[in-house]
Amino acid sequence: QFVQFFMGLSKLLGSLFVTAHWAACIWWAVGSRSRDGDSWVDGFKDVYTTAAERYVWSLYFTLTTMTTVGYGDISPVNMDEACFALLLLPVSSVLFATLMGNLTDLITSLNARERVKQKKRVLLSNYMSWRGVAPKLRWQIRQCFLFMWDTQQDFEKYEDEVKAQLPPILREELCLHIYGKELLRVPFLRWMKPYPVCMRKLAAMLRTSFLEPGDF
């Protein structure tokens, strides 16, 4: 879940940077069009000396505008720049609000999963206290459930629903995908490898279960 969170966060930041990049390029192009010395570019001509510095200043303006900070040290000077700023403000406001909404959903989703797991842990602990389970057995049961929760990720019931709704052929293909590698590891079942129909039928009969060392 943390990997999914950081992947989603990377996508959001990437979208923000790409939009700010193109907006910065357009902002520089609009300022460079003026030949009368009345543009924001002319106001900073003594500050920047390289293309990288010009890009940084342009990106600085677009990011502060898009994130609604707007320090005001760089602002439109002529009509073209004012028109671009008027166009950038509503577009960036909607984009930034959308990005913040998606970021909020990501954080909420992450916290929601943690809250569900915490609720399960508390319920299990209360149950074992109610039954007066011995500390050693309590620890074993707790470790078993933590392992199952982390492994199954609450998909065990949903997987049964998916299998029940699939047509027989697709259900068998899904079961073969899930259990096929384990079946081929069994020495006396390796002869079935050239017979995919038999493998699918056998895989469809399997069920996932968790066993402790010594269980049969």
PDB file of C-alpha atoms in Angstrom:
ATOM      1  CA  GLN A   1       0.000   0.000   0.000  1.00  0.00           C
ATOM      2  CA  PHE A   2       2.916   2.365   0.611  1.00  0.00           C
ATOM      3  CA  VAL A   3       4.229   1.600  -2.877  1.00  0.00           C
ATOM      4  CA  GLN A   4       0.829   2.455  -4.349  1.00  0.00           C
ATOM      5  CA  PHE A   5       0.737   5.649  -2.289  1.00  0.00           C
ATOM      6  CA  PHE A   6       4.145   6.820  -3.489  1.00  0.00           C
ATOM      7  CA  MET A   7       3.305   5.859  -7.081  1.00  0.00           C
ATOM      8  CA  GLY A   8       0.133   7.939  -6.894  1.00  0.00           C
ATOM      9  CA  LEU A   9       2.032  10.801  -5.288  1.00  0.00           C
ATOM     10  CA  SER A  10       4.677  10.649  -8.027  1.00  0.00           C
ATOM     11  CA  LYS A  11       1.975  10.848 -10.706  1.00  0.00           C
ATOM     12  CA  LEU A  12       0.431  13.903  -9.052  1.00  0.00           C
ATOM     13  CA  LEU A  13       3.758  15.703  -8.713  1.00  0.00           C
ATOM     14  CA  GLY A  14       4.671  14.737 -12.273  1.00  0.00           C
ATOM     15  CA  SER A  15       1.412  16.188 -13.589  1.00  0.00           C
ATOM     16  CA  LEU A  16       2.017  19.400 -11.649  1.00  0.00           C
ATOM     17  CA  PHE A  17       5.580  19.747 -12.920  1.00  0.00           C
ATOM     18  CA  VAL A  18       4.704  19.022 -16.573  1.00  0.00           C
ATOM     19  CA  THR A  19       1.926  21.613 -16.520  1.00  0.00           C
ATOM     20  CA  ALA A  20       4.144  24.156 -14.770  1.00  0.00           C
ATOM     21  CA  HIS A  21       6.928  23.462 -17.275  1.00  0.00           C
ATOM     22  CA  TRP A  22       4.808  24.243 -20.325  1.00  0.00           C
ATOM     23  CA  ALA A  23       3.225  27.232 -18.609  1.00  0.00           C
ATOM     24  CA  ALA A  24       6.730  28.558 -17.813  1.00  0.00           C
ATOM     25  CA  CYS A  25       7.777  28.178 -21.450  1.00  0.00           C
ATOM     26  CA  ILE A  26       4.702  30.079 -22.634  1.00  0.00           C
ATOM     27  CA  TRP A  27       5.213  32.752 -19.961  1.00  0.00           C
ATOM     28  CA  TRP A  28       8.757  33.328 -21.166  1.00  0.00           C
ATOM     29  CA  ALA A  29       7.659  33.380 -24.802  1.00  0.00           C
ATOM     30  CA  VAL A  30       4.944  35.971 -24.063  1.00  0.00           C
ATOM     31  CA  GLY A  31       7.425  38.183 -22.202  1.00  0.00           C
ATOM     32  CA  SER A  32      10.023  37.882 -24.965  1.00  0.00           C
ATOM     33  CA  ARG A  33       7.602  39.151 -27.625  1.00  0.00           C
ATOM     34  CA  SER A  34       7.705  42.722 -26.333  1.00  0.00           C
ATOM     35  CA  ARG A  35      10.127  45.032 -28.119  1.00  0.00           C
ATOM     36  CA  ASP A  36       9.308  48.194 -26.168  1.00  0.00           C
ATOM     37  CA  GLY A  37      11.026  47.286 -22.914  1.00  0.00           C
ATOM     38  CA  ASP A  38       7.749  46.938 -21.047  1.00  0.00           C
ATOM     39  CA  SER A  39       7.694  43.266 -20.116  1.00  0.00           C
ATOM     40  CA  TRP A  40       8.599  41.221 -17.068  1.00  0.00           C
ATOM     41  CA  VAL A  41      11.594  39.899 -19.014  1.00  0.00           C
ATOM     42  CA  ASP A  42      13.093  43.370 -19.288  1.00  0.00           C
ATOM     43  CA  GLY A  43      12.618  43.875 -15.566  1.00  0.00           C
ATOM     44  CA  PHE A  44      14.808  40.855 -14.837  1.00  0.00           C
ATOM     45  CA  LYS A  45      17.329  41.121 -17.671  1.00  0.00           C
ATOM     46  CA  ASP A  46      20.096  42.037 -15.220  1.00  0.00           C
ATOM     47  CA  VAL A  47      19.256  39.096 -12.933  1.00  0.00           C
ATOM     48  CA  TYR A  48      19.542  36.157 -15.317  1.00  0.00           C
ATOM     49  CA  THR A  49      22.448  35.472 -17.664  1.00  0.00           C
ATOM     50  CA  THR A  50      21.867  31.884 -18.778  1.00  0.00           C
ATOM     51  CA  ALA A  51      18.985  29.896 -20.226  1.00  0.00           C
ATOM     52  CA  ALA A  52      18.788  27.854 -17.025  1.00  0.00           C
ATOM     53  CA  GLU A  53      18.310  30.983 -14.941  1.00  0.00           C
ATOM     54  CA  ARG A  54      15.622  32.278 -17.304  1.00  0.00           C
ATOM     55  CA  TYR A  55      13.824  28.937 -17.051  1.00  0.00           C
ATOM     56  CA  VAL A  56      14.023  28.942 -13.241  1.00  0.00           C
ATOM     57  CA  TRP A  57      12.473  32.420 -13.021  1.00  0.00           C
ATOM     58  CA  SER A  58       9.693  31.474 -15.427  1.00  0.00           C
ATOM     59  CA  LEU A  59       9.018  28.244 -13.556  1.00  0.00           C
ATOM     60  CA  TYR A  60       9.055  30.152 -10.283  1.00  0.00           C
ATOM     61  CA  PHE A  61       6.277  32.447 -11.512  1.00  0.00           C
ATOM     62  CA  THR A  62       4.077  29.648 -12.840  1.00  0.00           C
ATOM     63  CA  LEU A  63       4.449  27.497  -9.728  1.00  0.00           C
ATOM     64  CA  THR A  64       3.674  30.339  -7.347  1.00  0.00           C
ATOM     65  CA  THR A  65       0.661  31.221  -9.479  1.00  0.00           C
ATOM     66  CA  MET A  66      -0.578  27.643  -9.832  1.00  0.00           C
ATOM     67  CA  THR A  67      -0.252  26.946  -6.113  1.00  0.00           C
ATOM     68  CA  THR A  68      -2.115  30.215  -5.322  1.00  0.00           C
ATOM     69  CA  VAL A  69       0.879  31.599  -3.398  1.00  0.00           C
ATOM     70  CA  GLY A  70       1.607  34.538  -5.689  1.00  0.00           C
ATOM     71  CA  TYR A  71       4.434  36.430  -3.982  1.00  0.00           C
ATOM     72  CA  GLY A  72       4.035  39.323  -6.424  1.00  0.00           C
ATOM     73  CA  ASP A  73       7.736  39.897  -7.120  1.00  0.00           C
ATOM     74  CA  ILE A  74       7.092  38.779 -10.720  1.00  0.00           C
ATOM     75  CA  SER A  75       3.882  40.061 -12.282  1.00  0.00           C
ATOM     76  CA  PRO A  76       2.445  40.963 -15.709  1.00  0.00           C
ATOM     77  CA  VAL A  77       3.587  44.259 -17.165  1.00  0.00           C
ATOM     78  CA  ASN A  78       1.928  44.509 -20.584  1.00  0.00           C
ATOM     79  CA  MET A  79      -1.426  43.459 -22.045  1.00  0.00           C
ATOM     80  CA  ASP A  80      -0.212  40.123 -23.443  1.00  0.00           C
ATOM     81  CA  GLU A  81       1.214  39.079 -20.107  1.00  0.00           C
ATOM     82  CA  ALA A  82      -1.954  40.151 -18.301  1.00  0.00           C
ATOM     83  CA  CYS A  83      -4.084  38.082 -20.712  1.00  0.00           C
ATOM     84  CA  PHE A  84      -1.886  35.044 -20.171  1.00  0.00           C
ATOM     85  CA  ALA A  85      -2.048  35.489 -16.396  1.00  0.00           C
ATOM     86  CA  LEU A  86      -5.845  35.771 -16.548  1.00  0.00           C
ATOM     87  CA  LEU A  87      -5.942  32.512 -18.491  1.00  0.00           C
ATOM     88  CA  LEU A  88      -3.420  30.795 -16.232  1.00  0.00           C
ATOM     89  CA  LEU A  89      -5.158  31.697 -12.966  1.00  0.00           C
ATOM     90  CA  PRO A  90      -8.483  29.855 -13.452  1.00  0.00           C
ATOM     91  CA  VAL A  91      -6.873  26.903 -15.229  1.00  0.00           C
ATOM     92  CA  SER A  92      -4.213  26.490 -12.545  1.00  0.00           C
ATOM     93  CA  SER A  93      -6.775  26.930  -9.762  1.00  0.00           C
ATOM     94  CA  VAL A  94      -8.879  24.057 -11.103  1.00  0.00           C
ATOM     95  CA  LEU A  95      -5.793  21.908 -11.727  1.00  0.00           C
ATOM     96  CA  PHE A  96      -4.313  22.570  -8.294  1.00  0.00           C
ATOM     97  CA  ALA A  97      -7.626  21.890  -6.564  1.00  0.00           C
ATOM     98  CA  THR A  98      -7.940  18.610  -8.486  1.00  0.00           C
ATOM     99  CA  LEU A  99      -4.424  17.582  -7.534  1.00  0.00           C
ATOM    100  CA  MET A 100      -5.043  18.422  -3.875  1.00  0.00           C
ATOM    101  CA  GLY A 101      -8.286  16.443  -3.966  1.00  0.00           C
ATOM    102  CA  ASN A 102      -6.495  13.420  -5.396  1.00  0.00           C
ATOM    103  CA  LEU A 103      -3.740  13.781  -2.809  1.00  0.00           C
ATOM    104  CA  THR A 104      -6.337  13.897  -0.043  1.00  0.00           C
ATOM    105  CA  ASP A 105      -7.937  10.738  -1.420  1.00  0.00           C
ATOM    106  CA  LEU A 106      -4.557   8.999  -1.430  1.00  0.00           C
ATOM    107  CA  ILE A 107      -3.840   9.913   2.180  1.00  0.00           C
ATOM    108  CA  THR A 108      -7.377   9.012   3.259  1.00  0.00           C
ATOM    109  CA  SER A 109      -7.131   5.651   1.511  1.00  0.00           C
ATOM    110  CA  LEU A 110      -3.809   4.933   3.202  1.00  0.00           C
ATOM    111  CA  ASN A 111      -5.167   5.867   6.631  1.00  0.00           C
ATOM    112  CA  ALA A 112      -8.388   3.933   6.018  1.00  0.00           C
ATOM    113  CA  ARG A 113      -6.481   0.697   5.438  1.00  0.00           C
ATOM    114  CA  GLU A 114      -4.442   1.252   8.552  1.00  0.00           C
ATOM    115  CA  ARG A 115      -7.589   1.952  10.569  1.00  0.00           C
ATOM    116  CA  VAL A 116      -9.181  -1.289   9.347  1.00  0.00           C
ATOM    117  CA  LYS A 117      -6.088  -3.292  10.314  1.00  0.00           C
ATOM    118  CA  GLN A 118      -5.925  -1.548  13.693  1.00  0.00           C
ATOM    119  CA  LYS A 119      -9.595  -2.322  14.317  1.00  0.00           C
ATOM    120  CA  LYS A 120      -8.978  -5.999  13.541  1.00  0.00           C
ATOM    121  CA  ARG A 121      -5.984  -6.094  15.888  1.00  0.00           C
ATOM    122  CA  VAL A 122      -7.947  -4.498  18.721  1.00  0.00           C
ATOM    123  CA  LEU A 123     -10.913  -6.840  18.193  1.00  0.00           C
ATOM    124  CA  LEU A 124      -8.644  -9.885  18.188  1.00  0.00           C
ATOM    125  CA  SER A 125      -6.862  -8.697  21.328  1.00  0.00           C
ATOM    126  CA  ASN A 126     -10.169  -8.072  23.116  1.00  0.00           C
ATOM    127  CA  TYR A 127     -11.450 -11.507  22.118  1.00  0.00           C
ATOM    128  CA  MET A 128      -8.358 -13.295  23.441  1.00  0.00           C
ATOM    129  CA  SER A 129      -8.552 -11.297  26.666  1.00  0.00           C
ATOM    130  CA  TRP A 130     -12.203 -12.267  27.025  1.00  0.00           C
ATOM    131  CA  ARG A 131     -11.299 -15.922  26.584  1.00  0.00           C
ATOM    132  CA  GLY A 132      -8.269 -15.645  28.869  1.00  0.00           C
ATOM    133  CA  VAL A 133      -5.866 -16.997  26.242  1.00  0.00           C
ATOM    134  CA  ALA A 134      -2.394 -17.780  27.584  1.00  0.00           C
ATOM    135  CA  PRO A 135       0.368 -15.347  26.527  1.00  0.00           C
ATOM    136  CA  LYS A 136       2.249 -17.864  24.365  1.00  0.00           C
ATOM    137  CA  LEU A 137      -0.875 -18.971  22.518  1.00  0.00           C
ATOM    138  CA  ARG A 138      -1.997 -15.344  22.248  1.00  0.00           C
ATOM    139  CA  TRP A 139       1.279 -14.451  20.546  1.00  0.00           C
ATOM    140  CA  GLN A 140       1.013 -17.398  18.132  1.00  0.00           C
ATOM    141  CA  ILE A 141      -2.568 -16.520  17.179  1.00  0.00           C
ATOM    142  CA  ARG A 142      -1.699 -12.865  16.754  1.00  0.00           C
ATOM    143  CA  GLN A 143       1.274 -13.660  14.480  1.00  0.00           C
ATOM    144  CA  CYS A 144      -0.868 -16.036  12.436  1.00  0.00           C
ATOM    145  CA  PHE A 145      -3.567 -13.433  11.866  1.00  0.00           C
ATOM    146  CA  LEU A 146      -1.073 -10.663  11.096  1.00  0.00           C
ATOM    147  CA  PHE A 147       0.517 -12.893   8.474  1.00  0.00           C
ATOM    148  CA  MET A 148      -2.852 -13.751   6.914  1.00  0.00           C
ATOM    149  CA  TRP A 149      -3.987 -10.113   6.874  1.00  0.00           C
ATOM    150  CA  ASP A 150      -0.764  -8.967   5.225  1.00  0.00           C
ATOM    151  CA  THR A 151      -0.829 -11.821   2.708  1.00  0.00           C
ATOM    152  CA  GLN A 152      -4.481 -11.776   1.722  1.00  0.00           C
ATOM    153  CA  GLN A 153      -4.978  -7.989   1.949  1.00  0.00           C
ATOM    154  CA  ASP A 154      -8.739  -8.510   2.470  1.00  0.00           C
ATOM    155  CA  PHE A 155      -9.111 -10.073  -0.990  1.00  0.00           C
ATOM    156  CA  GLU A 156      -9.985 -13.605   0.135  1.00  0.00           C
ATOM    157  CA  LYS A 157     -13.769 -13.073   0.133  1.00  0.00           C
ATOM    158  CA  TYR A 158     -13.655 -10.970  -3.016  1.00  0.00           C
ATOM    159  CA  GLU A 159     -11.660 -13.673  -4.790  1.00  0.00           C
ATOM    160  CA  ASP A 160     -14.380 -16.213  -4.009  1.00  0.00           C
ATOM    161  CA  GLU A 161     -16.989 -13.819  -5.419  1.00  0.00           C
ATOM    162  CA  VAL A 162     -14.955 -13.328  -8.597  1.00  0.00           C
ATOM    163  CA  LYS A 163     -14.548 -17.061  -9.101  1.00  0.00           C
ATOM    164  CA  ALA A 164     -18.258 -17.658  -8.509  1.00  0.00           C
ATOM    165  CA  GLN A 165     -19.262 -15.110 -11.161  1.00  0.00           C
ATOM    166  CA  LEU A 166     -16.793 -16.157 -13.853  1.00  0.00           C
ATOM    167  CA  PRO A 167     -17.705 -18.638 -16.601  1.00  0.00           C
ATOM    168  CA  PRO A 168     -16.187 -22.119 -16.031  1.00  0.00           C
ATOM    169  CA  ILE A 169     -13.369 -21.717 -18.564  1.00  0.00           C
ATOM    170  CA  LEU A 170     -12.236 -18.343 -17.204  1.00  0.00           C
ATOM    171  CA  ARG A 171     -12.555 -19.590 -13.629  1.00  0.00           C
ATOM    172  CA  GLU A 172     -10.332 -22.544 -14.439  1.00  0.00           C
ATOM    173  CA  GLU A 173      -7.797 -20.288 -16.190  1.00  0.00           C
ATOM    174  CA  LEU A 174      -7.698 -17.989 -13.170  1.00  0.00           C
ATOM    175  CA  CYS A 175      -7.229 -20.930 -10.802  1.00  0.00           C
ATOM    176  CA  LEU A 176      -4.466 -22.296 -13.026  1.00  0.00           C
ATOM    177  CA  HIS A 177      -2.733 -18.921 -12.875  1.00  0.00           C
ATOM    178  CA  ILE A 178      -3.013 -18.888  -9.073  1.00  0.00           C
ATOM    179  CA  TYR A 179      -2.105 -22.515  -8.315  1.00  0.00           C
ATOM    180  CA  GLY A 180      -0.384 -23.747 -11.478  1.00  0.00           C
ATOM    181  CA  LYS A 181       3.190 -23.183 -10.311  1.00  0.00           C
ATOM    182  CA  GLU A 182       2.509 -24.927  -7.016  1.00  0.00           C
ATOM    183  CA  LEU A 183       0.971 -27.908  -8.802  1.00  0.00           C
ATOM    184  CA  LEU A 184       4.041 -28.352 -10.997  1.00  0.00           C
ATOM    185  CA  ARG A 185       6.259 -28.425  -7.918  1.00  0.00           C
ATOM    186  CA  VAL A 186       4.562 -31.636  -6.779  1.00  0.00           C
ATOM    187  CA  PRO A 187       6.668 -34.476  -8.245  1.00  0.00           C
ATOM    188  CA  PHE A 188       3.828 -36.911  -8.965  1.00  0.00           C
ATOM    189  CA  LEU A 189       1.827 -34.225 -10.827  1.00  0.00           C
ATOM    190  CA  ARG A 190       4.531 -33.189 -13.288  1.00  0.00           C
ATOM    191  CA  TRP A 191       3.216 -35.662 -15.849  1.00  0.00           C
ATOM    192  CA  MET A 192       0.139 -33.413 -16.185  1.00  0.00           C
ATOM    193  CA  LYS A 193       2.126 -30.496 -17.588  1.00  0.00           C
ATOM    194  CA  PRO A 194       1.481 -31.476 -21.267  1.00  0.00           C
ATOM    195  CA  TYR A 195      -2.257 -31.739 -20.468  1.00  0.00           C
ATOM    196  CA  PRO A 196      -3.513 -28.195 -19.741  1.00  0.00           C
ATOM    197  CA  VAL A 197      -7.152 -29.296 -19.516  1.00  0.00           C
ATOM    198  CA  CYS A 198      -6.326 -31.638 -16.637  1.00  0.00           C
ATOM    199  CA  MET A 199      -4.258 -28.927 -14.967  1.00  0.00           C
ATOM    200  CA  ARG A 200      -7.131 -26.447 -15.187  1.00  0.00           C
ATOM    201  CA  LYS A 201      -9.645 -28.932 -13.778  1.00  0.00           C
ATOM    202  CA  LEU A 202      -7.366 -29.798 -10.864  1.00  0.00           C
ATOM    203  CA  ALA A 203      -6.497 -26.150 -10.163  1.00  0.00           C
ATOM    204  CA  ALA A 204     -10.193 -25.256 -10.004  1.00  0.00           C
ATOM    205  CA  MET A 205     -10.605 -27.744  -7.139  1.00  0.00           C
ATOM    206  CA  LEU A 206      -7.898 -26.177  -4.969  1.00  0.00           C
ATOM    207  CA  ARG A 207      -8.468 -23.803  -2.052  1.00  0.00           C
ATOM    208  CA  THR A 208      -6.009 -21.599  -0.162  1.00  0.00           C
ATOM    209  CA  SER A 209      -5.425 -22.458   3.475  1.00  0.00           C
ATOM    210  CA  PHE A 210      -2.873 -21.432   6.084  1.00  0.00           C
ATOM    211  CA  LEU A 211      -1.123 -24.094   8.168  1.00  0.00           C
ATOM    212  CA  GLU A 212       1.266 -23.956  11.086  1.00  0.00           C
ATOM    213  CA  PRO A 213       4.359 -26.209  11.186  1.00  0.00           C
ATOM    214  CA  GLY A 214       3.183 -29.658  12.204  1.00  0.00           C
ATOM    215  CA  ASP A 215      -0.334 -29.275  10.759  1.00  0.00           C
ATOM    216  CA  PHE A 216      -1.567 -32.010   8.426  1.00  0.00           C
TER     217      PHE A 216
END
